[in-house]
XYZ file of C-alpha atoms in Angstrom:
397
model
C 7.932 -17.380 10.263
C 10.002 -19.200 7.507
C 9.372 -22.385 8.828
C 5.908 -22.291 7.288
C 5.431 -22.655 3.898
C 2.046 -21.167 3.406
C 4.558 -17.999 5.105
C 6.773 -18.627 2.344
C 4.606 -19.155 -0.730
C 2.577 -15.427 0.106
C 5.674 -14.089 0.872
C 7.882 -15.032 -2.516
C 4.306 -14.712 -4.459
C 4.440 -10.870 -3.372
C 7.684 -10.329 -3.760
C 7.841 -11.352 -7.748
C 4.544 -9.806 -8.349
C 5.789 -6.157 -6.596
C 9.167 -6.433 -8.737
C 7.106 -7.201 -12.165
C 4.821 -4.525 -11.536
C 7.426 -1.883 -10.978
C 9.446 -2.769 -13.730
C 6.135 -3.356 -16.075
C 5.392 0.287 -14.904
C 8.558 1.767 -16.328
C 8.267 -0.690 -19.107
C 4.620 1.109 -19.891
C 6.158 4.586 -19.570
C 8.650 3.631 -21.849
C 6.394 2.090 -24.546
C 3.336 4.979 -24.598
C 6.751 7.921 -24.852
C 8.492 6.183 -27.583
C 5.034 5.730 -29.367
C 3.420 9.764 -28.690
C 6.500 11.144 -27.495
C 4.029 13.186 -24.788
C 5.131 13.637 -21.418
C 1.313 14.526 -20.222
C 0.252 11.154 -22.010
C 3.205 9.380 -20.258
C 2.316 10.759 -16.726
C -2.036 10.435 -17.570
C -1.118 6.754 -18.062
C 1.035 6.958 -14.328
C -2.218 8.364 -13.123
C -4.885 5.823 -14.451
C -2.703 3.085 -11.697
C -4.866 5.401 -8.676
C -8.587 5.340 -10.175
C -8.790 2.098 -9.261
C -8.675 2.494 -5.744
C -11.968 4.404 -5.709
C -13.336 0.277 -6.076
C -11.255 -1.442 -3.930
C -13.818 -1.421 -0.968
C -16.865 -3.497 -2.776
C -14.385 -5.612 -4.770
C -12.138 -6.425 -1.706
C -15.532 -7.944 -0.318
C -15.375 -10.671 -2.874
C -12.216 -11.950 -1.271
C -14.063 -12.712 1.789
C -16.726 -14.644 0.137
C -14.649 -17.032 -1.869
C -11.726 -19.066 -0.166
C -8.718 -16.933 -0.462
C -6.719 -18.922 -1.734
C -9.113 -18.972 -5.104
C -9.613 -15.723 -4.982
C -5.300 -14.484 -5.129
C -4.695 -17.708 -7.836
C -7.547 -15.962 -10.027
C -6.458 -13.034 -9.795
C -2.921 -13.510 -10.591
C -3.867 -15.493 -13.277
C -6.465 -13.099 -14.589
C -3.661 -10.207 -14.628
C -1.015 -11.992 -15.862
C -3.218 -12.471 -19.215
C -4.280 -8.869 -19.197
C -0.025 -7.889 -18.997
C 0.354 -9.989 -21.359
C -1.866 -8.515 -23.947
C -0.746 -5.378 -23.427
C 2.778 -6.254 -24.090
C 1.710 -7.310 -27.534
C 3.313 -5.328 -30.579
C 1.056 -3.053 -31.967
C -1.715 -2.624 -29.102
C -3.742 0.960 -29.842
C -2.801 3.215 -26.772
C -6.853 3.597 -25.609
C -6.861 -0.568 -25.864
C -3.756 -0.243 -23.704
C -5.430 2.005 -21.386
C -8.504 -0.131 -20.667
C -6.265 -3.142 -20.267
C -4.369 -0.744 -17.632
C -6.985 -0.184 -15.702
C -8.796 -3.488 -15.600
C -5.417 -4.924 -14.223
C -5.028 -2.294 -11.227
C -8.424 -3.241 -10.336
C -7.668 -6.140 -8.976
C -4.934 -5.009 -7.291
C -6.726 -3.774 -4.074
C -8.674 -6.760 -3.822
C -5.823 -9.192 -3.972
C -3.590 -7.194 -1.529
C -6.412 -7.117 1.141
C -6.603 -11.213 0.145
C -2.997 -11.497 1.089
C -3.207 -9.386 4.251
C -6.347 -11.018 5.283
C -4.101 -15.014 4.430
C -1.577 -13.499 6.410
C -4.102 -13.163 9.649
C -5.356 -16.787 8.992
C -1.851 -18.388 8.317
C -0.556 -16.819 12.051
C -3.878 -16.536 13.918
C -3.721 -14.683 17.847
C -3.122 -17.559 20.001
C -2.557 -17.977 23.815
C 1.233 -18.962 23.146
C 1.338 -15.651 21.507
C -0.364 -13.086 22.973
C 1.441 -9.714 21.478
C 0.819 -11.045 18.841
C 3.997 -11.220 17.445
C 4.179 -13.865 14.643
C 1.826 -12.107 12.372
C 2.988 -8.498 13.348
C 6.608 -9.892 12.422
C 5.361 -11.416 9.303
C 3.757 -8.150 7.851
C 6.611 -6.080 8.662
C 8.960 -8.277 6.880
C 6.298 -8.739 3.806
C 6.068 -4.386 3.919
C 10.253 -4.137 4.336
C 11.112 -6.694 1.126
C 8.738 -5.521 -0.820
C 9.810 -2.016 -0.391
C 13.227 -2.839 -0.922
C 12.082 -5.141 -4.176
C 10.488 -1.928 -5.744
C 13.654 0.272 -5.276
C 15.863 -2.667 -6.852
C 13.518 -2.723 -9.603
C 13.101 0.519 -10.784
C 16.753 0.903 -12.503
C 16.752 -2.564 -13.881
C 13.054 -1.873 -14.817
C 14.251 1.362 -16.685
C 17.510 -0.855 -18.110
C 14.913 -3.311 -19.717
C 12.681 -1.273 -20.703
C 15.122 0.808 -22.662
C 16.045 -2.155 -24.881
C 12.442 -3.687 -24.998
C 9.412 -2.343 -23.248
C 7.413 -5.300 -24.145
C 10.015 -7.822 -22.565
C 9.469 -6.013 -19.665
C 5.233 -6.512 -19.506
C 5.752 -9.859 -20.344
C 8.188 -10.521 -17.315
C 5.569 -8.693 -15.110
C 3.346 -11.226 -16.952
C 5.172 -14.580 -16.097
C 5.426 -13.103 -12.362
C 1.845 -13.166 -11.670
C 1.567 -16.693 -13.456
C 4.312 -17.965 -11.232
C 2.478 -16.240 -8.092
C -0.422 -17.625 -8.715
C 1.186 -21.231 -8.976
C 3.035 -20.871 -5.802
C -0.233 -19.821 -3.801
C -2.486 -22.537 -5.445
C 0.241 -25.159 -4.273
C 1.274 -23.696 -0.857
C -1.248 -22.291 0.563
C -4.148 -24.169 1.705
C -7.436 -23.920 1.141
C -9.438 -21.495 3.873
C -13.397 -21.149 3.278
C -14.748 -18.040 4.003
C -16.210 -17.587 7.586
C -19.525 -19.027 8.222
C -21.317 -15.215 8.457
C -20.027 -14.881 5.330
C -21.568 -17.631 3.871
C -24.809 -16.724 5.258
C -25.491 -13.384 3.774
C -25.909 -12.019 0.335
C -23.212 -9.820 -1.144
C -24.884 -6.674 -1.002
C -25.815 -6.936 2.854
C -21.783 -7.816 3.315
C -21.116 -4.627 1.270
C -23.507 -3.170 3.747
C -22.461 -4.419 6.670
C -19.107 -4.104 5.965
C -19.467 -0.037 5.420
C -21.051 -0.365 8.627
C -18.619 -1.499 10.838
C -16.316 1.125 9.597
C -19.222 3.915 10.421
C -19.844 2.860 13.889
C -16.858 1.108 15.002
C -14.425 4.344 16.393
C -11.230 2.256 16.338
C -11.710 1.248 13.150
C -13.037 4.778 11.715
C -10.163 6.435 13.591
C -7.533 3.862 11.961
C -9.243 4.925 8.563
C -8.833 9.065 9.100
C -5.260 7.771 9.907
C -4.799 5.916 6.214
C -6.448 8.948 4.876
C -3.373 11.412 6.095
C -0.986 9.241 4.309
C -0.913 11.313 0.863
C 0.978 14.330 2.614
C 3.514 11.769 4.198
C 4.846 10.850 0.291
C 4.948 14.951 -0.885
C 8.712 15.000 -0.263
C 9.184 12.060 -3.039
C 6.743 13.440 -5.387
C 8.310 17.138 -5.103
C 12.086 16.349 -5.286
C 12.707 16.040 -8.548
C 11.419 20.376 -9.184
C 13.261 21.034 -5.179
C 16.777 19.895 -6.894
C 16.065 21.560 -10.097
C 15.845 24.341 -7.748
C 18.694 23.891 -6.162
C 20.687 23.540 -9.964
C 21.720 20.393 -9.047
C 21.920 16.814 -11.390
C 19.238 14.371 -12.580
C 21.236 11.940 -10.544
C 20.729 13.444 -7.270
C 17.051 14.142 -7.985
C 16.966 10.138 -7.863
C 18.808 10.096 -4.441
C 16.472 12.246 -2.857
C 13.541 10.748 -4.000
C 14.829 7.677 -2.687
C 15.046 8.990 0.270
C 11.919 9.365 1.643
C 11.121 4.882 0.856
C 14.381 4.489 2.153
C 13.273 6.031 5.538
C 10.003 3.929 5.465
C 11.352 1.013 4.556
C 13.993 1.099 7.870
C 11.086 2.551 10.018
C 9.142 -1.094 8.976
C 12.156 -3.066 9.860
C 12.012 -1.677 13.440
C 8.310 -2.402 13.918
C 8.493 -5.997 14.779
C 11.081 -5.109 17.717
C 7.658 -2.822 18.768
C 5.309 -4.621 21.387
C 1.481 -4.575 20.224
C 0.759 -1.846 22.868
C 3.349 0.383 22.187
C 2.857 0.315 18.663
C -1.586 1.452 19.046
C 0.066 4.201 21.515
C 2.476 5.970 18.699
C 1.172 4.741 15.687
C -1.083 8.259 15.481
C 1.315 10.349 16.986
C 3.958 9.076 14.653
C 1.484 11.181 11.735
C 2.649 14.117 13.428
C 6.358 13.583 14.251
C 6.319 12.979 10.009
C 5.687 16.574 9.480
C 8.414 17.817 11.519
C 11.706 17.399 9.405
C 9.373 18.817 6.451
C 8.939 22.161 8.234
C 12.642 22.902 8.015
C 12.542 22.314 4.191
C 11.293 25.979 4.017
C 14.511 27.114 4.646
C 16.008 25.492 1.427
C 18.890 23.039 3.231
C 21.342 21.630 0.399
C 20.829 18.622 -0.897
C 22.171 16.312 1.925
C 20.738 17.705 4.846
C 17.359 17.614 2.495
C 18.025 13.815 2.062
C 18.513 13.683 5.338
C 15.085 15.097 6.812
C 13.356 13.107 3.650
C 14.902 9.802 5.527
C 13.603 10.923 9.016
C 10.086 11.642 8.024
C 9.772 8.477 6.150
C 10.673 6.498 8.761
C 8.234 8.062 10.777
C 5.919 6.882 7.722
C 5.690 3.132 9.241
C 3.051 4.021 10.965
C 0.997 2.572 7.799
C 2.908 -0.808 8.728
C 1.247 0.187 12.651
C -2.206 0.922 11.259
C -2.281 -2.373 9.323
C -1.710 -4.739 11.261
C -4.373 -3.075 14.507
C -6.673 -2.920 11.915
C -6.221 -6.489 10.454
C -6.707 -7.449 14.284
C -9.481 -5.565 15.042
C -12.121 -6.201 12.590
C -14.551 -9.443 12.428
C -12.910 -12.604 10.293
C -15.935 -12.529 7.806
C -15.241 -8.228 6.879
C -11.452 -8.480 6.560
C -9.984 -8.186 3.328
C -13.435 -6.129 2.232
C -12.420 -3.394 5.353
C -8.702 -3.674 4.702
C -9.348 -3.134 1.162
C -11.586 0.461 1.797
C -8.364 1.250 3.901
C -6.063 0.491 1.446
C -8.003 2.158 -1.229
C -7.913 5.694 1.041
C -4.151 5.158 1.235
C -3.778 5.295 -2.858
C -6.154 8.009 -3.271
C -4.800 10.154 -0.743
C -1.699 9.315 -2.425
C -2.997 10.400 -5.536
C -4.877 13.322 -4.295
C -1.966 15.047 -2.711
C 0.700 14.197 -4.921
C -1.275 16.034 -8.152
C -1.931 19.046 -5.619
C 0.957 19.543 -4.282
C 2.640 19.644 -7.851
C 0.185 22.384 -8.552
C 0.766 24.131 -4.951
C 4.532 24.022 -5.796
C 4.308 25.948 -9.312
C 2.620 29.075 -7.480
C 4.890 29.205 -4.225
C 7.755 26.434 -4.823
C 8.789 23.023 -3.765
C 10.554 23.879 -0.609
C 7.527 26.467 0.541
C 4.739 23.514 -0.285
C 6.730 20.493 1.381
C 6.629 22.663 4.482
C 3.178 23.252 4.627
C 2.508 19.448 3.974
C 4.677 19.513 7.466
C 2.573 21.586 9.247
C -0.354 19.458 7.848
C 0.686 16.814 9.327
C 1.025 18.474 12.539
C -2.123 19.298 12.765
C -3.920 16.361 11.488
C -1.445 14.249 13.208
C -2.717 16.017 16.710
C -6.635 15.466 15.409
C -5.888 12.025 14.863
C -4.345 11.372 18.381
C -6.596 12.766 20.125
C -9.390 10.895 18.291
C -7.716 7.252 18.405
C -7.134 7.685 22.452
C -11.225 8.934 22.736
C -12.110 5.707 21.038
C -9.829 3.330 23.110
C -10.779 4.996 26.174
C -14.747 4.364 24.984
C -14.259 0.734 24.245
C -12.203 0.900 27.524
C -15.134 2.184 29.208
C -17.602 0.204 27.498
């Protein structure tokens, strides 16, 4: 993989842009506290990073209309000016908002870009038939960039303690320097020649379409859709140690817990042949939700960390769903499909974590992260059995 350099231009290119955002997100926290001291302002302006996802399916189309390479260089450039003016002095919150939002717009496009330049840059070949190369390559993009968020968040909250706006303008010069390492790397791919031939509006279209009638793909999509109860555990363990009268500190162990687990589930994906990997990837949904169903019972702290870890790693199934779907659907549709997947991942996300925070203040944290357990049970069984119909029918077919 790290013998080519188009490998090794995406990969460094995500890996500085997924540090600067994190610490640019603590670095925003930061700034709009100090300013309104207002926790619900602090955690509306958390919440503004999800709307965006409700676009990501039409705008992720643009990426396969334009070479990709143009597309990720514009877009890194265009959000590294938008970070940049909001990390200047004296920007009115609602200004800051708007610039908020217009950044994490094109966030969905440009990941589904970069998944879509990782399919081009290690195409299926007859040398490699498990595909292998580019399954390897997206695990080890998913595990670094994982592990690049959890670095960043206490130097992120370091920095942005003695100068939130040195921290947006770091997040700043990683996009510009993501952008240059792309535009000089990575070569220039023009969009696929059905692309070319039809107007945006019929890709947009046709695009929805595929994901209507296609049952792989629509059953790899209810899959993404599930993955908002897989993240409950992080989102609830900062009230479940309150509970348990322990420290701040160990609130920030056990949330790490749960991306800990995920991020050593990814590294053992790659070690996972292609066929094993479409055979668990939907079971895997349900084996998340059973470490959570012991939570009810109110373990200390350890053992919680513990089960957090398990289920997490059972979370890689994303990593699973991913890359099937990235080989599944048609050159011309894939970063505007892998984009509408993407965008069901953060919403679910977003969804789940603001109703399970209201779940927990009726019956408690340990009561709700059990029932997102037995959720995932079920759903996880739905799922299964409605990935293996639609292998079987294309089987058949």
């Amino acid at each position: 993989m790290f013998s080519s350099s188009e490998f090794r231009a995406v990969w460094m290119a995500d890996l500085l842009s997924v540090a600067g955002d994190q610490i640019a997100r603590v670095g925003l926290a930061v700034l709009v506290y100090t300013r309104t001291n207002s926790a619900a302002l602090t955690a509306l302006t958390y919440a503004l990073t999800f709307l965006p996802a409700l676009f990501s399916g039409p705008l992720s189309t643009v990426a396969d209309r334009v070479p990709r390479r143009s597309f990720m260089v514009t877009a890194d450039l265009a959000r590294a000016v938008l970070v940049a003016s909001m990390a200047v002095p004296g920007v009115p919150l609602p200004a800051l908002s708007v610039l908020l939002l217009l950044t994490q717009i094109l966030d969905p496009p440009h990941a589904a870009a970069r998944s879509a330049a990782l399919r081009d840059i290690f195409p299926m070949s007859a040398a490699d038939p498990d595909d292998t190369r580019y399954r390897s390559a997206e695990s080890l993009r998913t595990v670094t960039s994982q592990i690049a968020q959890l670095a960043a968040f206490p130097s992120g909250g370091l920095l942005a303690a003695l100068n939130p706006q040195v921290a947006l303008a770091g997040n700043a010069l990683t996009f510009v320097v993501s952008a240059a390492l792309v535009g000089l790397f990575l070569r220039r791919m023009p969009p696929a020649a059905e692309t070319r031939k039809s107007t945006y509006w019929k890709a947009v279209r046709d695009a929805r379409g595929t994901l209507r009638d296609n049952p792989r793909i629509r059953a790899i999509a209810a899959m993404a859709a599930l993955a908002g109860l897989t993240v409950v555990p992080e989102g609830l363990a900062i009230p479940y140690t309150a509970d348990a009268g322990a420290s701040p500190a160990a609130a920030g162990l056990l949330m790490a817990a749960d991306p800990l687990g995920n991020t050593l589930g990814a590294a053992v994906v790659p070690f996972l042949s292609a066929k094993l990997q479409q055979r668990i990837m939907a079971p895997l949904i349900a084996v998340t939700g059973i470490p959570l169903l012991f939570v009810v019972l109110t373990p200390p702290l350890p053992v919680a960390a513990v089960l957090f870890l398990f289920s997490g790693a059972c979370g890689a199934y994303l990593l699973m769903n991913k890359t099937t779907l990235n080989t599944l659907v048609p050159e011309s549709q894939r970063a505007g499909l892998i984009g509408r997947v993407r965008g069901r991942v953060n919403v679910s996300q977003g969804v789940v974590i603001a109703a399970s925070g209201a779940v927990a203040g009726w019956i408690g944290p340990a009561p709700t992260i059990a029932v997102a357990g037995l959720l995932c049970l079920g759903t996880g069984a739905c799922v299964t059995v409605m990935w293996h119909r639609a292998v079987q029918r294309e089987t058949a077919s």
